[in-house]
Amino acid sequence: MIVDPSALPTPVAKVAARLNVVGPESSADTFLLSTYLAEVAIKTIATAFYAGLLDKAPDYAYRMAYELVRADGLGSWEQAIRQSTTLPYASYFGPDFSQALEWITRRRTRVEDEWCKDGLNAASEVLRELGVELEASRGDTVRTLVTALVQIRNKTKAHGAVGPDFFASINAPYIRAVSSLVTNCPIFSWTWVHLSRRQEGDSLRGVLLQGAEPRYMKNAEFEGLSSPTGGVCFTIGQTRKVFPCAHLIRTTLECREFYFPNGGFSQSGLCESVDYGSGLTEKSDFSAFLRVPAPLPKSETHGLDSIEVQSNVFGNLPALKEAYVHRPILEQELEERVFDKNHAIITLHGNGGVGKTYLALAVAHKITQANSPRFESVMWISGRDVDLRATGPQLVKPAVLKLEDISKKYGDLFGGKGTVEDFASILQGLPTDTHPGTLFIFDNFETMENVRDLHRFLDTYTQLPNKVLITSRERAFKADYPIEVRGMERAEATEMMRKIGQDLGIESLLTTTTQDAIYEYTKGHAYVMRVVVGEMAKEGRYVPPSQIMSSRIDIVNAVFERSFTKMSEGARLLFLAVSNWKSRISELALVVVLGQRGIDVEAGLEECLRLSLIQREDLQDGQPCYSAPQLARVFGRKKLEGDPDRLVIQEDLDTLRKFGVINESGGQETQRSQILRFVNWIRAEARNSDSKKTEKLDSLLETIATFWPDGWLELANFREQVSGTPESIDAALRRAVEECPNRKEVWLERARFAQLMGNEATRIASLVSAVDAAPNDVSLVRDVAIQLAKYINDHLHDIPQARRGVYLASVRSHMVKLTEELDANGFGRLAWLFLLEGDRQNSKLYAEMGLRKDSYNEHCHKILDRLQG
């Protein structure tokens, strides 16, 4: 069996069953049915997302279906999947769809994601055989796999011409690629049904669409469901909410065939439909989608469509709002960078809605007003596809999407060929050019296609005096000069709230206390402050910002969703941990706990910082700690609910709590105080732990020691506490003395353990090193001296003379410096060391000095007697 159809929705299961009958033979039939299976799977997935949008975003859903019923190829269905799972569409899906959205958008980097990597590798193998490379290199995601299957379909529409050798070569990897999508899709595990009204009454009649043979449902199975229109639909999990699909999937009461739109849409609303289970086609009525959807509006910051004289330069800058609040510090920094002669590319980066666009626009207008302008012309290039309005995110039409669009736009505005080659030469400028150059401003750069390739193009060809200014939610490029845009300063925020309050007529509500509360919660985030004040105007009273934003998830998604979908696996887990932590958290704590999962914590933190999802601060000792803005915490809590690693992250959060909470002021908190608190918890936890838990605690403590040298001694003590092996304890002590050679305590601990193990050589060597670490500790030096002397005396014939000399000379030299503090016994021990070294003269000298301290000291008398024979 190639694909098990028993758990699949019937439209998909029927095709899988046909493929199983044909078998994985190297034939055209196998290839054709594999293609049908890919098509029906992709169309079913797209239909599911369409159904999810119907309730909260019917206009978006209509626009999506309008394109699908007219689609003459599978590419439109793939585009519908990609578009519906990105902003602003994705923000309208309820929590039921969180797993499906995560499944299709998440980068696949973990061991359990091998099925996706295998599917992509198999699809790439097929494409290479067709002489093409996989398009849209956006990482290992299911969306990329869908794109690959669409490319294969488009390249093999005339599959009969490729011949039997082709099928023999690619059928096996093609089946692997298709089956990896079909067998791992969570959408296919939902409950798919066909509902209709019985002729004899208002009661429902249900057919369960699972497996190749659908069956009638018992009344109890669909109790509580309702479907005014009937037809194919699905429910998710235990919810009884029905998501209708009948607009795009047609069937009869018997549910034998399932027809999907397949192109050929006519003016009368008829469209060819295909049943992939049988290969039959028919004309179906889709006149419900005759109305042309309203065109998307231009964004609020769409550039002018023609070049005008703007103050003293040529440009197409959109107007700057009168309500714009100037941000002097950021504007000055940006202006200096635009005017310098060093950086060809400058990037303003920060969260969505934080004010990057209007900051760039304000500085650009200021540049145009200079008496001697730095630039001859300014070109505004907008990729904005969503306007963040006070009422919520609004889909808008971007002016450009890719490099070809930008090149054509330049040609339309300034005159020229409008080709990529021509645009590249404009960026470079000609050696004979004497004009002061052009400033190119790319707004919402992250929304454009293949942004890395586009940035590489700009970096390669842009030469001074031309300059490029980018606004983006992501700071991911090394070659540019970055300026981070965060929340407004307090005075700036106050001015902004005052202006909004005046416009809305609620100045009396915006008291100093109210403004303080809004600023504290939003951290000066311009868009969120605008939303909060707008909601207060609706209510006619003060509403806590946390209460407002908890109910405006669409706003929260609009600010963070695009950045979140770009994150790597490690960065995603780090963000979810930090955003679900109520205070600040030290970098070491993150490294210790999340590092156990194999996460590159430092790289993940850097990525989160680039995306402005977290912020860095310092503990009292200067060590880094991190926190998420309040709004990011709202987003992070929502994302954690539907994350497949939720239980793992919650377990990590529980472990992170053992480091203690860092309050907002930081207080006297240091990295050391956090570590000691965590180590004490480990010690206490070890008292009643099984072997598995002990192993984890050991691993945590060893990770701490890697970053905190004192931790090796703690690890050795822990291993003794839990009866670890002598080898593991000795290894920890060895690392302790290597990392802390100047701490006598670690040497004394190693000496103690060596004595316990009967390793006298290591014990004495450790004691000598302890003296080297604390040469002014009279008591230590005196005690080690007697133990060393006894050891040397007992092993005169076993220890090489060179080693004896090193040991004796080291301790003896430290002891000589302490003669003023030695008592008679101390002098006697020093005299003995000299005697063992063969220095009879100094041995006599110090024995006599000892007797001057105590004329009856027996140790000094014995040494003198020995010297006299």
mmCIF file of N, CA and C in Angstrom, residues 624-736:
data_model
loop_
_atom_site.group_PDB
_atom_site.id
_atom_site.type_symbol
_atom_site.label_atom_id
_atom_site.label_comp_id
_atom_site.label_asym_id
_atom_site.label_seq_id
_atom_site.Cartn_x
_atom_site.Cartn_y
_atom_site.Cartn_z
ATOM 1 N N PRO A 624 24.111 40.067 30.674
ATOM 2 C CA PRO A 624 22.872 40.355 29.930
ATOM 3 C C PRO A 624 21.665 39.590 30.455
ATOM 4 N N CYS A 625 20.526 40.247 30.373
ATOM 5 C CA CYS A 625 19.244 39.590 30.622
ATOM 6 C C CYS A 625 18.257 40.099 29.580
ATOM 7 N N TYR A 626 17.133 39.400 29.415
ATOM 8 C CA TYR A 626 16.215 39.700 28.319
ATOM 9 C C TYR A 626 14.770 39.714 28.818
ATOM 10 N N SER A 627 13.976 40.474 28.108
ATOM 11 C CA SER A 627 12.546 40.502 28.400
ATOM 12 C C SER A 627 11.803 40.788 27.109
ATOM 13 N N ALA A 628 10.499 40.544 27.123
ATOM 14 C CA ALA A 628 9.652 40.848 25.973
ATOM 15 C C ALA A 628 8.753 42.016 26.342
ATOM 16 N N PRO A 629 8.507 42.942 25.409
ATOM 17 C CA PRO A 629 7.552 44.018 25.684
ATOM 18 C C PRO A 629 6.190 43.433 26.051
ATOM 19 N N GLN A 630 5.399 44.197 26.772
ATOM 20 C CA GLN A 630 4.118 43.702 27.260
ATOM 21 C C GLN A 630 3.246 43.177 26.127
ATOM 22 N N LEU A 631 3.239 43.877 25.003
ATOM 23 C CA LEU A 631 2.416 43.451 23.875
ATOM 24 C C LEU A 631 2.924 42.138 23.292
ATOM 25 N N ALA A 632 4.243 41.971 23.256
ATOM 26 C CA ALA A 632 4.818 40.723 22.762
ATOM 27 C C ALA A 632 4.453 39.566 23.687
ATOM 28 N N ARG A 633 4.283 39.862 24.967
ATOM 29 C CA ARG A 633 3.871 38.807 25.905
ATOM 30 C C ARG A 633 2.448 38.340 25.596
ATOM 31 N N VAL A 634 1.581 39.282 25.249
ATOM 32 C CA VAL A 634 0.212 38.909 24.861
ATOM 33 C C VAL A 634 0.255 37.988 23.651
ATOM 34 N N PHE A 635 1.068 38.353 22.663
ATOM 35 C CA PHE A 635 1.208 37.546 21.450
ATOM 36 C C PHE A 635 1.823 36.191 21.776
ATOM 37 N N GLY A 636 2.869 36.195 22.609
ATOM 38 C CA GLY A 636 3.557 34.956 22.949
ATOM 39 C C GLY A 636 2.672 33.976 23.700
ATOM 40 N N ARG A 637 1.831 34.495 24.595
ATOM 41 C CA ARG A 637 0.922 33.608 25.333
ATOM 42 C C ARG A 637 -0.075 32.963 24.375
ATOM 43 N N LYS A 638 -0.569 33.724 23.423
ATOM 44 C CA LYS A 638 -1.510 33.183 22.435
ATOM 45 C C LYS A 638 -0.822 32.110 21.590
ATOM 46 N N LYS A 639 0.396 32.384 21.168
ATOM 47 C CA LYS A 639 1.103 31.429 20.317
ATOM 48 C C LYS A 639 1.439 30.142 21.067
ATOM 49 N N LEU A 640 1.744 30.271 22.355
ATOM 50 C CA LEU A 640 2.109 29.088 23.123
ATOM 51 C C LEU A 640 0.943 28.118 23.239
ATOM 52 N N GLU A 641 -0.278 28.629 23.290
ATOM 53 C CA GLU A 641 -1.449 27.766 23.442
ATOM 54 C C GLU A 641 -1.546 26.736 22.322
ATOM 55 N N GLY A 642 -1.213 27.131 21.101
ATOM 56 C CA GLY A 642 -1.350 26.210 19.982
ATOM 57 C C GLY A 642 -0.038 25.630 19.506
ATOM 58 N N ASP A 643 1.042 25.868 20.238
ATOM 59 C CA ASP A 643 2.343 25.386 19.784
ATOM 60 C C ASP A 643 2.510 23.901 20.089
ATOM 61 N N PRO A 644 3.054 23.129 19.143
ATOM 62 C CA PRO A 644 3.232 21.690 19.389
ATOM 63 C C PRO A 644 4.227 21.394 20.510
ATOM 64 N N ASP A 645 5.090 22.356 20.824
ATOM 65 C CA ASP A 645 6.072 22.163 21.898
ATOM 66 C C ASP A 645 5.617 22.819 23.200
ATOM 67 N N ARG A 646 4.316 23.040 23.331
ATOM 68 C CA ARG A 646 3.802 23.762 24.497
ATOM 69 C C ARG A 646 4.226 23.098 25.805
ATOM 70 N N LEU A 647 4.057 21.785 25.925
ATOM 71 C CA LEU A 647 4.376 21.103 27.174
ATOM 72 C C LEU A 647 5.873 21.170 27.473
ATOM 73 N N VAL A 648 6.695 21.074 26.437
ATOM 74 C CA VAL A 648 8.146 21.166 26.622
ATOM 75 C C VAL A 648 8.529 22.556 27.110
ATOM 76 N N ILE A 649 7.948 23.585 26.497
ATOM 77 C CA ILE A 649 8.269 24.959 26.877
ATOM 78 C C ILE A 649 7.792 25.235 28.296
ATOM 79 N N GLN A 650 6.626 24.725 28.645
ATOM 80 C CA GLN A 650 6.130 24.934 30.009
ATOM 81 C C GLN A 650 7.037 24.247 31.030
ATOM 82 N N GLU A 651 7.571 23.106 30.665
ATOM 83 C CA GLU A 651 8.528 22.433 31.558
ATOM 84 C C GLU A 651 9.797 23.266 31.702
ATOM 85 N N ASP A 652 10.266 23.847 30.589
ATOM 86 C CA ASP A 652 11.447 24.703 30.649
ATOM 87 C C ASP A 652 11.181 25.951 31.489
ATOM 88 N N LEU A 653 9.993 26.510 31.362
ATOM 89 C CA LEU A 653 9.647 27.688 32.158
ATOM 90 C C LEU A 653 9.660 27.364 33.648
ATOM 91 N N ASP A 654 9.193 26.169 33.990
ATOM 92 C CA ASP A 654 9.201 25.757 35.386
ATOM 93 C C ASP A 654 10.641 25.665 35.908
ATOM 94 N N THR A 655 11.548 25.163 35.073
ATOM 95 C CA THR A 655 12.957 25.077 35.466
ATOM 96 C C THR A 655 13.574 26.471 35.558
ATOM 97 N N LEU A 656 13.226 27.343 34.633
ATOM 98 C CA LEU A 656 13.768 28.706 34.651
ATOM 99 C C LEU A 656 13.380 29.450 35.923
ATOM 100 N N ARG A 657 12.225 29.125 36.477
ATOM 101 C CA ARG A 657 11.778 29.799 37.705
ATOM 102 C C ARG A 657 12.732 29.544 38.867
ATOM 103 N N LYS A 658 13.490 28.469 38.799
ATOM 104 C CA LYS A 658 14.396 28.135 39.902
ATOM 105 C C LYS A 658 15.566 29.112 39.980
ATOM 106 N N PHE A 659 15.798 29.868 38.914
ATOM 107 C CA PHE A 659 16.834 30.902 38.970
ATOM 108 C C PHE A 659 16.359 32.133 39.728
ATOM 109 N N GLY A 660 15.059 32.242 39.939
ATOM 110 C CA GLY A 660 14.498 33.392 40.639
ATOM 111 C C GLY A 660 13.993 34.442 39.677
ATOM 112 N N VAL A 661 13.209 35.353 40.186
ATOM 113 C CA VAL A 661 12.589 36.407 39.390
ATOM 114 C C VAL A 661 13.404 37.680 39.519
ATOM 115 N N ILE A 662 13.662 38.320 38.370
ATOM 116 C CA ILE A 662 14.351 39.609 38.361
ATOM 117 C C ILE A 662 13.291 40.678 38.199
ATOM 118 N N ASN A 663 13.119 41.505 39.208
ATOM 119 C CA ASN A 663 12.084 42.532 39.095
ATOM 120 C C ASN A 663 12.502 43.601 38.100
ATOM 121 N N GLU A 664 11.586 44.510 37.787
ATOM 122 C CA GLU A 664 11.815 45.505 36.736
ATOM 123 C C GLU A 664 13.013 46.400 37.033
ATOM 124 N N SER A 665 13.240 46.715 38.307
ATOM 125 C CA SER A 665 14.353 47.595 38.648
ATOM 126 C C SER A 665 15.679 46.855 38.681
ATOM 127 N N GLY A 666 15.621 45.534 38.764
ATOM 128 C CA GLY A 666 16.840 44.744 38.804
ATOM 129 C C GLY A 666 17.370 44.565 40.212
ATOM 130 N N GLY A 667 17.246 45.604 41.055
ATOM 131 C CA GLY A 667 17.720 45.512 42.438
ATOM 132 C C GLY A 667 19.193 45.153 42.495
ATOM 133 N N GLN A 668 19.545 44.255 43.416
ATOM 134 C CA GLN A 668 20.923 43.823 43.571
ATOM 135 C C GLN A 668 21.185 42.497 42.847
ATOM 136 N N GLU A 669 20.309 42.147 41.938
ATOM 137 C CA GLU A 669 20.417 40.844 41.275
ATOM 138 C C GLU A 669 21.654 40.787 40.369
ATOM 139 N N THR A 670 22.421 39.712 40.520
ATOM 140 C CA THR A 670 23.587 39.465 39.672
ATOM 141 C C THR A 670 23.495 38.056 39.107
ATOM 142 N N GLN A 671 24.364 37.784 38.170
ATOM 143 C CA GLN A 671 24.385 36.449 37.599
ATOM 144 C C GLN A 671 24.759 35.425 38.669
ATOM 145 N N ARG A 672 25.700 35.797 39.548
ATOM 146 C CA ARG A 672 26.135 34.880 40.597
ATOM 147 C C ARG A 672 24.987 34.545 41.558
ATOM 148 N N SER A 673 24.200 35.559 41.928
ATOM 149 C CA SER A 673 23.097 35.296 42.853
ATOM 150 C C SER A 673 22.065 34.373 42.220
ATOM 151 N N GLN A 674 21.852 34.520 40.922
ATOM 152 C CA GLN A 674 20.920 33.636 40.225
ATOM 153 C C GLN A 674 21.456 32.203 40.190
ATOM 154 N N ILE A 675 22.742 32.091 39.915
ATOM 155 C CA ILE A 675 23.343 30.758 39.835
ATOM 156 C C ILE A 675 23.273 30.044 41.180
ATOM 157 N N LEU A 676 23.649 30.753 42.243
ATOM 158 C CA LEU A 676 23.644 30.131 43.565
ATOM 159 C C LEU A 676 22.244 29.668 43.948
ATOM 160 N N ARG A 677 21.242 30.464 43.581
ATOM 161 C CA ARG A 677 19.862 30.072 43.865
ATOM 162 C C ARG A 677 19.504 28.788 43.111
ATOM 163 N N PHE A 678 19.946 28.716 41.868
ATOM 164 C CA PHE A 678 19.648 27.540 41.047
ATOM 165 C C PHE A 678 20.405 26.312 41.553
ATOM 166 N N VAL A 679 21.652 26.504 41.944
ATOM 167 C CA VAL A 679 22.457 25.389 42.456
ATOM 168 C C VAL A 679 21.852 24.845 43.747
ATOM 169 N N ASN A 680 21.389 25.728 44.608
ATOM 170 C CA ASN A 680 20.740 25.277 45.848
ATOM 171 C C ASN A 680 19.487 24.462 45.545
ATOM 172 N N TRP A 681 18.763 24.879 44.520
ATOM 173 C CA TRP A 681 17.577 24.102 44.124
ATOM 174 C C TRP A 681 17.984 22.713 43.633
ATOM 175 N N ILE A 682 19.034 22.642 42.849
ATOM 176 C CA ILE A 682 19.498 21.346 42.342
ATOM 177 C C ILE A 682 19.888 20.432 43.494
ATOM 178 N N ARG A 683 20.606 20.974 44.472
ATOM 179 C CA ARG A 683 20.999 20.160 45.627
ATOM 180 C C ARG A 683 19.773 19.606 46.347
ATOM 181 N N ALA A 684 18.805 20.484 46.577
ATOM 182 C CA ALA A 684 17.600 20.044 47.288
ATOM 183 C C ALA A 684 16.815 19.040 46.458
ATOM 184 N N GLU A 685 16.752 19.267 45.159
ATOM 185 C CA GLU A 685 15.980 18.392 44.277
ATOM 186 C C GLU A 685 16.605 16.998 44.203
ATOM 187 N N ALA A 686 17.928 16.957 44.334
ATOM 188 C CA ALA A 686 18.631 15.679 44.188
ATOM 189 C C ALA A 686 18.360 14.709 45.330
ATOM 190 N N ARG A 687 17.860 15.219 46.460
ATOM 191 C CA ARG A 687 17.666 14.354 47.625
ATOM 192 C C ARG A 687 16.609 13.290 47.370
ATOM 193 N N ASN A 688 15.617 13.603 46.565
ATOM 194 C CA ASN A 688 14.533 12.643 46.336
ATOM 195 C C ASN A 688 14.304 12.421 44.836
ATOM 196 N N SER A 689 15.378 12.262 44.085
ATOM 197 C CA SER A 689 15.258 12.116 42.633
ATOM 198 C C SER A 689 15.621 10.706 42.203
ATOM 199 N N ASP A 690 14.947 10.250 41.168
ATOM 200 C CA ASP A 690 15.317 8.968 40.575
ATOM 201 C C ASP A 690 16.506 9.178 39.645
ATOM 202 N N SER A 691 17.009 8.097 39.063
ATOM 203 C CA SER A 691 18.222 8.173 38.254
ATOM 204 C C SER A 691 18.043 9.082 37.039
ATOM 205 N N LYS A 692 16.847 9.045 36.438
ATOM 206 C CA LYS A 692 16.608 9.871 35.252
ATOM 207 C C LYS A 692 16.630 11.351 35.608
ATOM 208 N N LYS A 693 15.969 11.712 36.712
ATOM 209 C CA LYS A 693 15.952 13.105 37.140
ATOM 210 C C LYS A 693 17.360 13.548 37.558
ATOM 211 N N THR A 694 18.088 12.653 38.247
ATOM 212 C CA THR A 694 19.448 12.978 38.662
ATOM 213 C C THR A 694 20.334 13.251 37.461
ATOM 214 N N GLU A 695 20.153 12.467 36.418
ATOM 215 C CA GLU A 695 20.947 12.650 35.197
ATOM 216 C C GLU A 695 20.673 14.024 34.580
ATOM 217 N N LYS A 696 19.407 14.440 34.584
ATOM 218 C CA LYS A 696 19.065 15.755 34.039
ATOM 219 C C LYS A 696 19.667 16.871 34.889
ATOM 220 N N LEU A 697 19.586 16.728 36.235
ATOM 221 C CA LEU A 697 20.159 17.739 37.122
ATOM 222 C C LEU A 697 21.663 17.837 36.923
ATOM 223 N N ASP A 698 22.297 16.692 36.755
ATOM 224 C CA ASP A 698 23.740 16.662 36.501
ATOM 225 C C ASP A 698 24.063 17.420 35.217
ATOM 226 N N SER A 699 23.256 17.195 34.181
ATOM 227 C CA SER A 699 23.484 17.867 32.903
ATOM 228 C C SER A 699 23.309 19.378 33.027
ATOM 229 N N LEU A 700 22.293 19.800 33.785
ATOM 230 C CA LEU A 700 22.077 21.227 33.996
ATOM 231 C C LEU A 700 23.267 21.864 34.716
ATOM 232 N N LEU A 701 23.742 21.179 35.738
ATOM 233 C CA LEU A 701 24.850 21.714 36.519
ATOM 234 C C LEU A 701 26.143 21.746 35.699
ATOM 235 N N GLU A 702 26.335 20.743 34.853
ATOM 236 C CA GLU A 702 27.529 20.730 34.000
ATOM 237 C C GLU A 702 27.481 21.874 32.987
ATOM 238 N N THR A 703 26.291 22.184 32.486
ATOM 239 C CA THR A 703 26.158 23.310 31.560
ATOM 240 C C THR A 703 26.482 24.613 32.273
ATOM 241 N N ILE A 704 26.021 24.753 33.514
ATOM 242 C CA ILE A 704 26.339 25.957 34.289
ATOM 243 C C ILE A 704 27.849 26.087 34.442
ATOM 244 N N ALA A 705 28.502 24.981 34.759
ATOM 245 C CA ALA A 705 29.945 25.014 34.982
ATOM 246 C C ALA A 705 30.704 25.453 33.732
ATOM 247 N N THR A 706 30.154 25.158 32.570
ATOM 248 C CA THR A 706 30.800 25.551 31.321
ATOM 249 C C THR A 706 30.918 27.066 31.221
ATOM 250 N N PHE A 707 29.955 27.780 31.831
ATOM 251 C CA PHE A 707 29.961 29.233 31.754
ATOM 252 C C PHE A 707 30.379 29.891 33.068
ATOM 253 N N TRP A 708 30.377 29.131 34.139
ATOM 254 C CA TRP A 708 30.704 29.647 35.470
ATOM 255 C C TRP A 708 31.736 28.715 36.096
ATOM 256 N N PRO A 709 33.018 29.077 36.084
ATOM 257 C CA PRO A 709 34.084 28.167 36.523
ATOM 258 C C PRO A 709 33.864 27.569 37.908
ATOM 259 N N ASP A 710 33.298 28.345 38.830
ATOM 260 C CA ASP A 710 33.063 27.812 40.174
ATOM 261 C C ASP A 710 32.108 26.619 40.156
ATOM 262 N N GLY A 711 31.375 26.489 39.059
ATOM 263 C CA GLY A 711 30.389 25.424 38.976
ATOM 264 C C GLY A 711 30.991 24.030 38.940
ATOM 265 N N TRP A 712 32.256 23.898 38.536
ATOM 266 C CA TRP A 712 32.855 22.558 38.482
ATOM 267 C C TRP A 712 32.988 21.951 39.881
ATOM 268 N N LEU A 713 33.333 22.783 40.858
ATOM 269 C CA LEU A 713 33.401 22.284 42.230
ATOM 270 C C LEU A 713 32.011 21.918 42.723
ATOM 271 N N GLU A 714 31.005 22.739 42.365
ATOM 272 C CA GLU A 714 29.628 22.414 42.725
ATOM 273 C C GLU A 714 29.201 21.095 42.096
ATOM 274 N N LEU A 715 29.615 20.876 40.845
ATOM 275 C CA LEU A 715 29.268 19.641 40.149
ATOM 276 C C LEU A 715 29.916 18.440 40.836
ATOM 277 N N ALA A 716 31.173 18.589 41.257
ATOM 278 C CA ALA A 716 31.852 17.486 41.941
ATOM 279 C C ALA A 716 31.147 17.149 43.252
ATOM 280 N N ASN A 717 30.773 18.183 44.007
ATOM 281 C CA ASN A 717 30.061 17.943 45.266
ATOM 282 C C ASN A 717 28.707 17.289 45.024
ATOM 283 N N PHE A 718 28.023 17.718 43.948
ATOM 284 C CA PHE A 718 26.727 17.133 43.603
ATOM 285 C C PHE A 718 26.888 15.650 43.280
ATOM 286 N N ARG A 719 27.914 15.317 42.521
ATOM 287 C CA ARG A 719 28.113 13.918 42.131
ATOM 288 C C ARG A 719 28.455 13.050 43.335
ATOM 289 N N GLU A 720 29.163 13.626 44.287
ATOM 290 C CA GLU A 720 29.395 12.875 45.519
ATOM 291 C C GLU A 720 28.090 12.685 46.279
ATOM 292 N N GLN A 721 27.257 13.738 46.283
ATOM 293 C CA GLN A 721 25.990 13.673 47.006
ATOM 294 C C GLN A 721 25.087 12.578 46.460
ATOM 295 N N VAL A 722 25.075 12.400 45.133
ATOM 296 C CA VAL A 722 24.181 11.415 44.514
ATOM 297 C C VAL A 722 24.906 10.101 44.225
ATOM 298 N N SER A 723 26.077 9.912 44.851
ATOM 299 C CA SER A 723 26.854 8.670 44.694
ATOM 300 C C SER A 723 27.240 8.419 43.239
ATOM 301 N N GLY A 724 27.764 9.462 42.615
ATOM 302 C CA GLY A 724 28.250 9.310 41.250
ATOM 303 C C GLY A 724 29.503 8.460 41.208
ATOM 304 N N THR A 725 29.929 8.084 40.026
ATOM 305 C CA THR A 725 31.125 7.246 39.893
ATOM 306 C C THR A 725 32.359 8.048 40.274
ATOM 307 N N PRO A 726 33.387 7.383 40.829
ATOM 308 C CA PRO A 726 34.633 8.092 41.165
ATOM 309 C C PRO A 726 35.234 8.798 39.956
ATOM 310 N N GLU A 727 35.102 8.169 38.787
ATOM 311 C CA GLU A 727 35.665 8.779 37.578
ATOM 312 C C GLU A 727 34.987 10.104 37.262
ATOM 313 N N SER A 728 33.645 10.155 37.402
ATOM 314 C CA SER A 728 32.917 11.395 37.089
ATOM 315 C C SER A 728 33.226 12.492 38.103
ATOM 316 N N ILE A 729 33.389 12.106 39.378
ATOM 317 C CA ILE A 729 33.712 13.084 40.416
ATOM 318 C C ILE A 729 35.116 13.636 40.180
ATOM 319 N N ASP A 730 36.052 12.725 39.887
ATOM 320 C CA ASP A 730 37.427 13.149 39.645
ATOM 321 C C ASP A 730 37.515 14.051 38.411
ATOM 322 N N ALA A 731 36.703 13.738 37.366
ATOM 323 C CA ALA A 731 36.712 14.564 36.156
ATOM 324 C C ALA A 731 36.241 15.981 36.468
ATOM 325 N N ALA A 732 35.209 16.108 37.309
ATOM 326 C CA ALA A 732 34.713 17.433 37.676
ATOM 327 C C ALA A 732 35.751 18.195 38.501
ATOM 328 N N LEU A 733 36.421 17.494 39.430
ATOM 329 C CA LEU A 733 37.452 18.142 40.237
ATOM 330 C C LEU A 733 38.647 18.559 39.391
ATOM 331 N N ARG A 734 38.962 17.755 38.410
ATOM 332 C CA ARG A 734 40.072 18.098 37.518
ATOM 333 C C ARG A 734 39.753 19.391 36.756
ATOM 334 N N ARG A 735 38.500 19.488 36.242
ATOM 335 C CA ARG A 735 38.101 20.707 35.552
ATOM 336 C C ARG A 735 38.067 21.886 36.521
ATOM 337 N N ALA A 736 37.702 21.612 37.776
ATOM 338 C CA ALA A 736 37.632 22.690 38.774
ATOM 339 C C ALA A 736 38.998 23.325 38.984
#
